[in-house]
Short mmCIF file of C-alpha atoms in Angstrom, two decimals:
data_model
loop_
_atom_site.label_atom_id
_atom_site.label_comp_id
_atom_site.label_asym_id
_atom_site.label_seq_id
_atom_site.Cartn_x
_atom_site.Cartn_y
_atom_site.Cartn_z
CA MET A 527 -45.05 52.61 -43.77
CA ASP A 528 -43.72 56.06 -44.42
CA ARG A 529 -40.04 55.87 -43.48
CA LEU A 530 -39.98 59.67 -43.20
CA THR A 531 -42.66 59.78 -40.50
CA MET A 532 -41.25 61.59 -37.50
CA THR A 533 -41.26 59.88 -34.10
CA ASP A 534 -41.83 61.45 -30.71
CA GLU A 535 -38.01 61.53 -30.49
CA LEU A 536 -38.04 63.80 -33.56
CA GLU A 537 -36.04 61.44 -35.74
CA ALA A 538 -36.95 59.39 -38.78
CA ILE A 539 -37.53 55.67 -38.33
CA ASP A 540 -35.05 54.13 -40.66
CA ASP A 541 -32.74 51.07 -40.38
CA ALA A 542 -29.92 53.06 -38.80
CA THR A 543 -32.27 54.47 -36.16
CA ILE A 544 -33.65 51.04 -35.29
CA ILE A 545 -30.12 49.63 -34.82
CA LYS A 546 -29.14 52.68 -32.76
CA ARG A 547 -32.15 52.25 -30.50
CA LYS A 548 -31.39 48.55 -29.97
CA ILE A 549 -27.85 49.44 -28.95
CA ASP A 550 -29.13 52.13 -26.58
CA HIS A 551 -31.64 49.76 -24.96
CA THR A 552 -28.98 47.05 -24.57
CA LEU A 553 -26.61 49.50 -22.91
CA ALA A 554 -29.42 50.61 -20.62
CA ARG A 555 -30.07 47.01 -19.54
CA PHE A 556 -26.35 46.44 -18.88
CA SER A 557 -26.24 49.64 -16.84
CA ALA A 558 -29.25 48.55 -14.77
CA ALA A 559 -27.71 45.10 -14.18
CA HIS A 560 -24.44 46.73 -13.15
CA ASP A 561 -26.27 48.94 -10.66
CA GLU A 562 -28.06 45.90 -9.18
CA LEU A 563 -24.79 43.99 -8.79
CA GLU A 564 -23.14 47.00 -7.19
CA ALA A 565 -26.02 47.28 -4.72
CA GLU A 566 -25.73 43.57 -3.84
CA GLU A 567 -21.97 43.92 -3.33
CA ALA A 568 -22.55 46.90 -1.06
CA LYS A 569 -24.97 44.82 1.04
CA LYS A 570 -22.44 41.97 1.24
CA ARG A 571 -19.68 44.38 2.33
CA GLU A 572 -21.95 45.81 5.00
CA ARG A 573 -22.80 42.29 6.23
CA ARG A 574 -19.11 41.31 6.37
CA GLU A 575 -18.23 44.45 8.28
CA ARG A 576 -21.06 43.74 10.70
CA LEU A 577 -19.86 40.18 11.26
CA ALA A 578 -16.26 41.31 11.63
CA SER A 579 -17.24 43.84 14.27
CA ARG A 580 -19.30 41.29 16.23
CA PRO A 581 -16.37 39.77 18.22
CA ALA A 582 -15.23 43.28 19.15
CA ALA A 583 -18.75 44.19 20.24
CA LEU A 584 -19.01 40.99 22.29
CA LEU A 585 -15.66 41.71 23.89
CA GLU A 586 -16.81 45.22 24.78
CA GLN A 587 -20.09 43.85 26.21
CA THR A 588 -18.16 41.29 28.26
CA ARG A 589 -15.75 43.93 29.51
CA THR A 590 -18.64 46.27 30.42
CA ALA A 591 -20.47 43.52 32.29
CA LEU A 592 -17.36 42.56 34.23
CA GLN A 593 -16.61 46.20 35.03
CA ARG A 594 -20.18 46.65 36.24
CA VAL A 595 -19.76 43.74 38.64
CA VAL A 596 -16.45 45.07 39.96
CA THR A 597 -17.53 48.70 40.35
CA THR A 598 -20.86 47.75 41.90
CA ASN A 599 -19.16 45.40 44.32
CA ASP A 600 -16.73 48.16 45.32
CA ALA A 601 -19.55 50.64 45.80
CA GLU A 602 -21.74 48.32 47.87
CA PRO A 603 -19.69 48.43 51.11
CA ALA A 604 -19.61 52.24 51.04
CA GLU A 605 -23.37 52.46 50.41
CA ALA A 606 -24.07 49.97 53.15
CA ALA A 607 -21.87 51.88 55.60
CA ALA A 608 -23.60 55.16 54.76
CA ALA A 609 -27.02 53.57 55.22
CA GLU A 610 -26.02 52.16 58.58
CA GLN A 611 -24.81 55.59 59.75
CA SER A 612 -27.92 57.45 58.54
CA SER A 613 -30.56 55.28 60.18
CA PRO A 614 -30.44 52.30 62.52
CA GLN A 615 -31.94 49.04 61.17
CA THR A 616 -33.50 46.09 62.87
CA ARG A 617 -31.83 42.70 62.60
CA LEU A 618 -34.59 41.47 60.26
CA GLN A 619 -34.16 44.51 57.98
CA GLU A 620 -30.41 43.96 57.86
CA LYS A 621 -30.91 40.30 56.94
CA LYS A 622 -33.38 41.16 54.15
CA GLU A 623 -31.10 43.87 52.78
CA ARG A 624 -28.09 41.55 52.85
CA LYS A 625 -30.06 38.86 50.99
CA THR A 626 -31.17 41.42 48.39
CA ARG A 627 -27.58 42.55 47.84
CA GLN A 628 -26.38 38.95 47.47
CA THR A 629 -29.13 38.14 44.96
CA ALA A 630 -28.31 41.22 42.90
CA LYS A 631 -24.62 40.43 43.03
CA ALA A 632 -25.24 36.82 41.91
CA GLY A 633 -27.37 38.08 39.02
CA ARG A 634 -24.68 40.49 37.86
CA ILE A 635 -21.99 37.81 38.09
CA ALA A 636 -24.18 35.38 36.13
CA ALA A 637 -24.73 37.99 33.44
CA ALA A 638 -21.01 38.65 33.21
CA VAL A 639 -20.21 34.93 33.01
CA VAL A 640 -22.81 34.36 30.29
CA ALA A 641 -21.41 37.29 28.30
CA ALA A 642 -17.88 35.92 28.71
CA LEU A 643 -18.92 32.42 27.63
CA VAL A 644 -20.71 33.76 24.55
CA PHE A 645 -17.61 35.71 23.58
CA LEU A 646 -15.27 32.78 24.23
CA SER A 647 -17.41 30.25 22.36
CA ILE A 648 -17.75 32.44 19.28
CA GLY A 649 -14.11 33.48 19.43
CA SER A 650 -12.98 29.85 19.78
CA ALA A 651 -15.10 28.64 16.88
CA TRP A 652 -13.89 31.54 14.80
CA GLY A 653 -10.14 31.32 15.30
CA ALA A 654 -9.00 28.38 17.47
CA GLN A 655 -9.26 25.66 14.84
CA THR A 656 -7.27 27.66 12.28
CA TRP A 657 -4.67 28.60 14.90
CA PHE A 658 -4.16 25.03 16.12
CA ASP A 659 -4.25 23.47 12.65
CA ALA A 660 -1.45 25.81 11.60
CA LYS A 661 0.75 24.22 14.30
CA PHE A 662 0.61 20.72 12.79
CA ASN A 663 3.60 19.66 10.69
CA ASN A 664 2.21 18.55 7.33
CA VAL A 665 4.24 15.81 5.64
CA ALA A 666 3.33 13.98 2.42
CA SER A 667 2.16 10.59 3.71
CA LEU A 668 -0.85 9.25 1.79
CA ASP A 669 -1.30 7.25 -1.41
CA GLU A 670 -5.05 7.39 -1.98
CA ASP A 671 -4.88 6.34 -5.66
CA SER A 672 -2.97 3.12 -4.94
CA ALA A 673 -3.91 0.02 -6.93
CA ASP A 674 -3.72 -1.94 -3.65
CA ILE A 675 -6.94 -0.30 -2.36
CA GLN A 676 -9.90 -2.66 -2.67
CA ASP A 677 -13.35 -1.26 -3.56
CA ALA A 678 -12.26 2.35 -3.12
CA ALA A 679 -15.77 3.63 -3.93
CA GLY A 680 -17.26 1.35 -1.28
CA GLN A 681 -14.94 2.88 1.33
CA THR A 682 -16.27 6.40 0.73
CA GLY A 683 -17.08 8.03 4.06
CA ASP A 684 -14.85 5.71 6.10
CA GLU A 685 -12.19 7.41 8.22
CA ASN A 686 -8.99 5.35 8.40
CA PHE A 687 -6.23 6.78 10.58
CA LEU A 688 -2.80 5.20 10.12
CA MET A 689 -0.97 5.96 13.37
CA VAL A 690 2.78 5.48 13.62
CA GLY A 691 4.85 6.01 16.76
CA SER A 692 8.39 6.95 15.73
CA ASP A 693 11.33 6.43 18.07
CA SER A 694 13.53 9.04 16.40
CA ARG A 695 16.07 10.39 18.90
CA ASP A 696 16.65 13.64 17.01
CA GLY A 697 16.54 16.53 19.46
CA ALA A 698 16.18 14.34 22.55
CA ALA A 699 17.92 15.43 25.73
CA ALA A 700 19.63 13.02 28.12
CA GLU A 701 16.92 13.52 30.75
CA ASP A 702 14.24 12.47 28.25
CA GLY A 703 15.31 8.87 28.72
CA VAL A 704 14.87 7.88 25.07
CA GLY A 705 18.52 7.62 24.04
CA ASP A 706 20.29 9.76 21.45
CA THR A 707 21.21 9.75 17.77
CA GLU A 708 24.69 8.35 18.45
CA GLY A 709 23.38 5.25 20.20
CA THR A 710 20.23 4.89 18.09
CA PRO A 711 20.56 6.75 14.77
CA GLY A 712 17.72 7.25 12.28
CA ALA A 713 14.07 6.53 13.04
CA ARG A 714 11.98 3.40 13.33
CA SER A 715 8.25 2.83 13.77
CA ASP A 716 7.87 1.32 17.23
CA THR A 717 4.08 1.46 16.88
CA VAL A 718 1.91 0.89 13.80
CA MET A 719 -1.84 0.98 14.29
CA ILE A 720 -4.99 1.58 12.22
CA ALA A 721 -8.01 3.32 13.72
CA HIS A 722 -11.04 2.53 11.54
CA VAL A 723 -14.25 4.57 11.84
CA PRO A 724 -16.83 3.43 9.24
CA ALA A 725 -19.09 5.83 7.39
CA ASP A 726 -22.07 5.03 9.66
CA ARG A 727 -19.94 5.85 12.76
CA GLN A 728 -21.41 2.85 14.60
CA ARG A 729 -18.12 1.34 15.76
CA VAL A 730 -14.40 1.97 16.07
CA VAL A 731 -11.83 -0.77 15.41
CA MET A 732 -8.17 -0.37 16.36
CA VAL A 733 -5.82 -2.84 14.64
CA SER A 734 -2.17 -3.09 15.76
CA PHE A 735 0.72 -4.50 13.73
CA PRO A 736 3.84 -6.06 15.32
CA ARG A 737 6.98 -4.04 14.58
CA ASP A 738 8.74 -7.27 13.52
CA LEU A 739 5.98 -8.33 11.11
CA GLU A 740 7.55 -9.86 7.98
CA ILE A 741 6.63 -7.82 4.90
CA ASN A 742 7.38 -7.51 1.19
CA ARG A 743 8.67 -3.94 1.20
CA PRO A 744 8.03 -1.97 -2.02
CA GLU A 745 10.37 0.53 -3.64
CA CYS A 746 10.14 3.84 -1.74
CA LYS A 747 11.62 7.32 -1.78
CA ARG A 748 14.33 7.80 0.84
CA TRP A 749 13.22 9.54 4.05
CA ASP A 750 15.33 11.95 6.11
CA PRO A 751 13.92 12.03 9.69
CA ALA A 752 16.11 14.99 10.65
CA THR A 753 14.33 17.26 8.15
CA SER A 754 11.02 15.31 7.91
CA SER A 755 11.34 15.26 4.13
CA TYR A 756 12.07 12.93 1.22
CA THR A 757 15.29 12.89 -0.78
CA GLU A 758 15.85 12.27 -4.48
CA GLU A 759 17.25 8.81 -3.72
CA THR A 760 15.17 5.64 -3.92
CA SER A 761 15.25 2.68 -1.58
CA PRO A 762 14.94 -0.56 -3.60
CA ALA A 763 12.21 -3.10 -2.96
CA LYS A 764 13.03 -5.92 -0.54
CA LYS A 765 11.23 -9.27 -0.63
CA ILE A 766 11.70 -10.04 3.07
CA ALA A 767 11.95 -7.23 5.62
CA LYS A 768 10.59 -6.16 9.00
CA LEU A 769 7.66 -3.74 9.14
CA ASN A 770 9.58 -1.15 11.14
CA THR A 771 12.18 -0.83 8.36
CA ALA A 772 9.54 0.64 6.04
CA TYR A 773 9.49 3.85 8.07
CA ALA A 774 13.26 3.80 8.60
CA VAL A 775 14.03 3.85 4.86
CA GLY A 776 10.92 5.40 3.29
CA GLY A 777 9.11 7.38 6.00
CA PRO A 778 5.32 7.84 6.15
CA GLN A 779 4.66 7.16 2.46
CA CYS A 780 6.43 3.80 2.58
CA VAL A 781 4.50 2.70 5.69
CA THR A 782 1.24 3.73 4.01
CA LYS A 783 2.12 1.69 0.91
CA VAL A 784 2.88 -1.40 3.02
CA ILE A 785 -0.27 -1.16 5.16
CA GLN A 786 -2.54 -0.61 2.12
CA GLN A 787 -0.82 -3.57 0.46
CA ILE A 788 -1.58 -5.78 3.48
CA THR A 789 -5.11 -4.54 4.23
CA GLY A 790 -6.63 -3.27 0.99
CA MET A 791 -8.00 -0.36 3.06
CA LYS A 792 -7.76 3.26 1.97
CA MET A 793 -5.71 5.27 4.45
CA ASN A 794 -7.03 8.86 4.39
CA HIS A 795 -5.26 10.17 7.51
CA PHE A 796 -1.66 9.71 8.65
CA VAL A 797 -0.69 10.51 12.24
CA GLY A 798 2.99 10.28 13.11
CA ILE A 799 3.92 10.76 16.78
CA ASP A 800 7.50 11.37 17.83
CA PHE A 801 8.20 9.73 21.22
CA ASN A 802 10.59 12.57 22.03
CA GLY A 803 7.61 14.91 22.48
CA PHE A 804 5.06 12.34 23.52
CA LYS A 805 5.24 12.73 27.28
CA SER A 806 4.32 16.45 27.13
CA MET A 807 0.82 15.46 25.97
CA VAL A 808 0.30 13.40 29.11
CA ASP A 809 1.69 16.12 31.36
CA ALA A 810 -0.62 18.68 29.72
CA VAL A 811 -3.68 16.78 31.05
CA GLN A 812 -1.91 16.13 34.37
CA GLY A 813 -1.56 12.39 33.92
CA VAL A 814 -3.54 9.42 32.60
CA THR A 815 -5.04 6.55 34.58
CA VAL A 816 -4.16 3.03 33.39
CA TYR A 817 -4.97 -0.39 34.82
CA ASN A 818 -2.44 -3.21 35.14
CA GLU A 819 -2.91 -6.69 36.52
CA LYS A 820 0.66 -6.65 37.84
CA PRO A 821 3.60 -4.22 38.17
CA VAL A 822 5.39 -3.32 34.94
CA ASP A 823 9.05 -4.21 35.44
CA ASP A 824 11.26 -3.94 32.35
CA THR A 825 14.75 -5.48 32.32
CA THR A 826 16.05 -2.55 30.24
CA LEU A 827 14.05 0.44 31.47
CA GLY A 828 13.70 -0.72 35.08
CA MET A 829 10.54 -0.55 37.20
CA VAL A 830 8.06 1.43 35.09
CA ILE A 831 4.97 1.03 37.33
CA PRO A 832 5.63 -0.50 40.75
CA GLN A 833 2.07 -1.42 41.70
CA ALA A 834 -0.90 -3.28 40.20
CA GLY A 835 -4.43 -1.91 39.71
CA GLU A 836 -5.41 1.60 38.62
CA VAL A 837 -2.47 4.01 38.56
CA ARG A 838 -2.23 7.65 37.50
CA ILE A 839 0.95 7.94 35.45
CA SER A 840 2.93 11.02 34.43
CA GLY A 841 4.53 11.78 31.07
CA ASP A 842 7.84 10.10 31.92
CA GLN A 843 6.09 6.92 33.07
CA ALA A 844 3.76 6.95 30.05
CA LEU A 845 6.70 7.19 27.67
CA ASN A 846 8.35 4.11 29.19
CA TYR A 847 4.96 2.36 29.50
CA VAL A 848 4.38 2.36 25.73
CA ARG A 849 8.05 1.74 24.83
CA ALA A 850 8.82 -1.16 27.19
CA ARG A 851 9.70 -4.30 25.20
CA HIS A 852 11.37 -6.46 27.84
CA VAL A 853 8.75 -6.61 30.60
CA LYS A 854 9.03 -9.57 32.92
CA GLY A 855 6.17 -12.00 32.33
CA ASP A 856 5.26 -10.83 28.81
CA PRO A 857 4.58 -13.79 26.47
CA THR A 858 6.52 -12.01 23.68
CA SER A 859 8.16 -8.58 23.54
CA ASP A 860 5.86 -7.30 20.80
CA TYR A 861 2.50 -8.55 22.05
CA GLY A 862 2.94 -7.38 25.61
CA ARG A 863 3.80 -3.92 24.39
CA ILE A 864 0.93 -3.83 21.88
CA LYS A 865 -1.52 -4.65 24.67
CA ARG A 866 -0.16 -1.79 26.80
CA GLN A 867 -0.20 0.63 23.86
CA GLN A 868 -3.83 -0.17 23.09
CA ALA A 869 -4.83 0.22 26.74
CA PHE A 870 -2.93 3.49 27.03
CA LEU A 871 -4.43 4.96 23.85
CA GLY A 872 -7.94 4.23 25.09
CA ALA A 873 -7.11 5.76 28.50
CA LEU A 874 -5.57 8.89 26.93
CA LEU A 875 -8.57 9.51 24.65
CA LYS A 876 -10.93 8.95 27.58
CA THR A 877 -8.99 11.49 29.64
CA VAL A 878 -8.86 14.09 26.87
CA MET A 879 -12.60 13.81 26.19
CA SER A 880 -13.52 13.95 29.90
CA LYS A 881 -15.18 17.06 31.34
CA ASP A 882 -12.08 17.64 33.47
CA VAL A 883 -10.16 18.45 30.28
CA ILE A 884 -12.86 19.59 27.84
CA LEU A 885 -14.15 22.21 30.30
CA ASP A 886 -10.66 23.29 31.35
CA THR A 887 -9.37 25.74 28.74
CA GLY A 888 -5.80 25.52 30.03
CA LYS A 889 -5.60 21.73 29.95
CA LEU A 890 -7.33 21.39 26.57
CA SER A 891 -5.24 24.02 24.80
CA GLY A 892 -2.11 22.65 26.48
CA PHE A 893 -2.85 19.13 25.21
CA ILE A 894 -3.62 20.29 21.67
CA ASP A 895 -0.48 22.42 21.62
CA ALA A 896 1.66 19.50 22.88
CA PHE A 897 -0.02 17.12 20.42
CA ALA A 898 0.60 19.47 17.50
CA LYS A 899 4.29 19.85 18.41
CA ALA A 900 4.83 16.09 18.72
CA THR A 901 2.90 15.01 15.61
CA PHE A 902 3.20 15.20 11.85
CA GLY A 903 1.31 13.74 8.92
CA GLU A 904 -1.27 14.44 6.26
CA ASN A 905 -4.97 15.30 6.40
CA LEU A 906 -4.46 15.90 10.08
CA GLY A 907 -5.96 18.60 12.28
CA ILE A 908 -8.36 19.37 15.11
CA LYS A 909 -11.47 18.38 13.16
CA GLN A 910 -10.05 15.02 12.07
CA MET A 911 -8.71 14.07 15.50
CA MET A 912 -11.97 15.10 17.19
CA THR A 913 -13.82 12.75 14.82
CA LEU A 914 -11.77 9.84 16.19
CA ALA A 915 -11.88 10.96 19.83
CA LYS A 916 -15.64 11.67 19.85
CA SER A 917 -16.37 8.35 18.12
CA MET A 918 -14.49 6.41 20.82
CA ARG A 919 -15.93 8.46 23.68
CA GLY A 920 -19.54 8.19 22.57
CA MET A 921 -19.65 4.39 22.28
CA ASP A 922 -19.88 1.62 24.82
CA SER A 923 -17.02 -0.84 25.13
CA SER A 924 -18.72 -3.42 22.89
CA LYS A 925 -18.44 -1.05 19.92
CA VAL A 926 -14.81 -0.05 20.44
CA LYS A 927 -12.62 -3.02 19.55
CA PHE A 928 -8.87 -3.43 19.95
CA LEU A 929 -7.19 -6.29 18.12
CA THR A 930 -3.87 -7.37 16.68
CA VAL A 931 -3.45 -8.47 13.08
CA PRO A 932 -3.49 -12.31 13.04
CA THR A 933 0.01 -13.81 12.99
CA THR A 934 1.69 -17.02 14.08
CA GLU A 935 2.47 -15.11 17.32
CA GLU A 936 6.05 -16.32 17.47
CA ALA A 937 9.15 -15.43 15.51
CA ASN A 938 10.40 -17.55 12.62
CA ASN A 939 14.06 -18.39 12.05
CA ARG A 940 14.58 -14.86 10.65
CA GLY A 941 13.25 -13.30 13.86
CA ASN A 942 10.05 -12.09 12.15
CA GLU A 943 6.33 -12.48 12.88
CA VAL A 944 4.50 -14.15 9.98
CA LEU A 945 1.05 -12.96 8.87
CA LEU A 946 -1.80 -15.48 8.72
CA GLN A 947 -3.11 -14.57 5.28
CA SER A 948 -6.65 -15.98 5.35
CA LYS A 949 -7.43 -14.76 8.87
CA SER A 950 -6.06 -11.28 8.26
CA LYS A 951 -7.99 -11.07 4.98
CA ALA A 952 -11.20 -11.93 6.85
CA VAL A 953 -10.54 -9.09 9.33
CA PHE A 954 -9.85 -6.47 6.69
CA ASP A 955 -12.71 -7.58 4.43
CA ALA A 956 -15.04 -7.12 7.41
CA LEU A 957 -13.72 -3.58 7.93
CA ILE A 958 -13.95 -2.68 4.24
CA ASN A 959 -17.49 -4.08 3.91
CA ASN A 960 -18.58 -2.99 7.41
CA THR A 961 -19.66 -6.50 8.38
CA PRO A 962 -19.32 -8.21 11.81
CA LEU A 963 -15.86 -9.27 12.88
CA GLU A 964 -15.28 -12.93 13.54
CA GLU A 965 -13.88 -14.11 16.85
CA LYS A 966 -10.21 -14.93 16.61
CA ALA A 967 -9.68 -18.65 17.07
CA PRO A 968 -6.68 -19.88 19.08
CA VAL A 969 -3.57 -20.42 17.00
CA PRO A 970 -1.82 -23.68 17.98
CA PRO A 971 1.98 -23.46 18.16
CA PRO A 972 4.08 -26.09 16.37
CA ASN A 973 3.75 -29.60 17.84
CA SER A 974 1.01 -28.52 20.23
CA GLU A 975 -2.72 -29.09 20.53
CA GLY A 976 -3.57 -25.43 21.11
CA SER A 977 -2.70 -22.17 22.76
CA THR A 978 -4.32 -19.09 24.20
CA PRO A 979 -4.65 -16.11 21.84
CA THR A 980 -3.21 -12.78 22.92
CA SER A 981 -6.01 -10.74 21.37
CA SER A 982 -9.52 -11.29 20.10
CA ALA A 983 -12.08 -9.38 18.08
CA LYS A 984 -15.55 -9.94 19.51
CA SER A 985 -18.89 -9.22 17.94
CA GLY A 986 -22.50 -9.92 18.64
CA SER A 987 -22.69 -12.47 15.83
CA PRO A 988 -22.24 -16.20 16.44
CA LYS A 989 -18.71 -17.51 16.40
CA LYS A 990 -17.55 -18.64 12.98
CA SER A 991 -14.74 -20.96 12.14
CA SER A 992 -11.94 -19.82 9.90
CA SER A 993 -8.93 -21.44 8.38
CA SER A 994 -5.48 -20.80 9.76
CA GLY A 995 -4.09 -19.67 6.40
#
């Protein structure tokens, strides 16, 4: 090949020319790719601008439709009066014309309402969740890598809500009726409950723990309830302690450690509710209906609910209803209160998920706002709480179970409830493995042939015997 042969580009084909051409072609390809990427980015920007302008366009459409209804309605009486003055009408003609006007008016109102609903639904989906989630007070609470969790991989998809009702008096006014920091300093967990929703979403199990349950409390960081934060100090482990002291000394993280130690379950949501702000949630939905077999008369709080049967209670009554520990006729202070707390939680969720609240923007936003102000925790927001609420609402009563962790059901000489190890293990193994729950057998008290259990977990499977542990 003659290296001096001239090309159509009027240059000799030599090694330097070949390399130069390769570089030129490579640069050309990069330039073309850059132009394509720039064109794609321009399309994306245009799409984002279009989406961003959609709520404004919907708002303008809604406003126009509403204005059309108002202006047309205002014009109709004048037009009708002019028509009446210009030519007399028979009664039948007047009736037909009135019907035509009413039909047209109804159509315009329907169009305006539809436009408003479209705008509100898109606007709500677009911004409400972010707005409400920002109101929740996030506090480090979980310990998802704990060695106490059994078969963590097998629990993937399960939603376990650890719910703690704190009786902190910080910020409480005298009229709140919950005491103050001078008389009751610090914070304790009056309520400890697990809400378990398995991955298949086929049941919901609520397990309550007595506040005086005897536990082996681990070492925990110190908790300051006034600032909702942890200090640099450490609370030492204690071999024998009450469950409610875990929150008092170590806050949410310490309670989570204890409950995962007892259950082997992976807690992936923590919901702390301060009783000081609790009653505003009930008032936001204008009361909750509860059922009682007899009046609730507490020797400390007084007459909480004076009548039996179904009663609509306000926020003040609800607060005392779930706090009452000295109700006349209760078998024990803890178990009577646990039963009322479980009943109230079910009634509150039923109320919130009812059409009276869901379809009432004021009530729903008021409840969520009150809930956000009174709660704190981790992995907590509208989406997570709706998962729990919708699961409970969409199931029949046989698939929503309330039970209490198996204990001896009476205090020992230290004033503590003692866990029945084998029975409690059977309950939590069934939740971890998503297998049927056994019926709770009666626990005989000392020197007695038997007794009546305070709570049972029922399932469709045949009753199985279990050891007392």
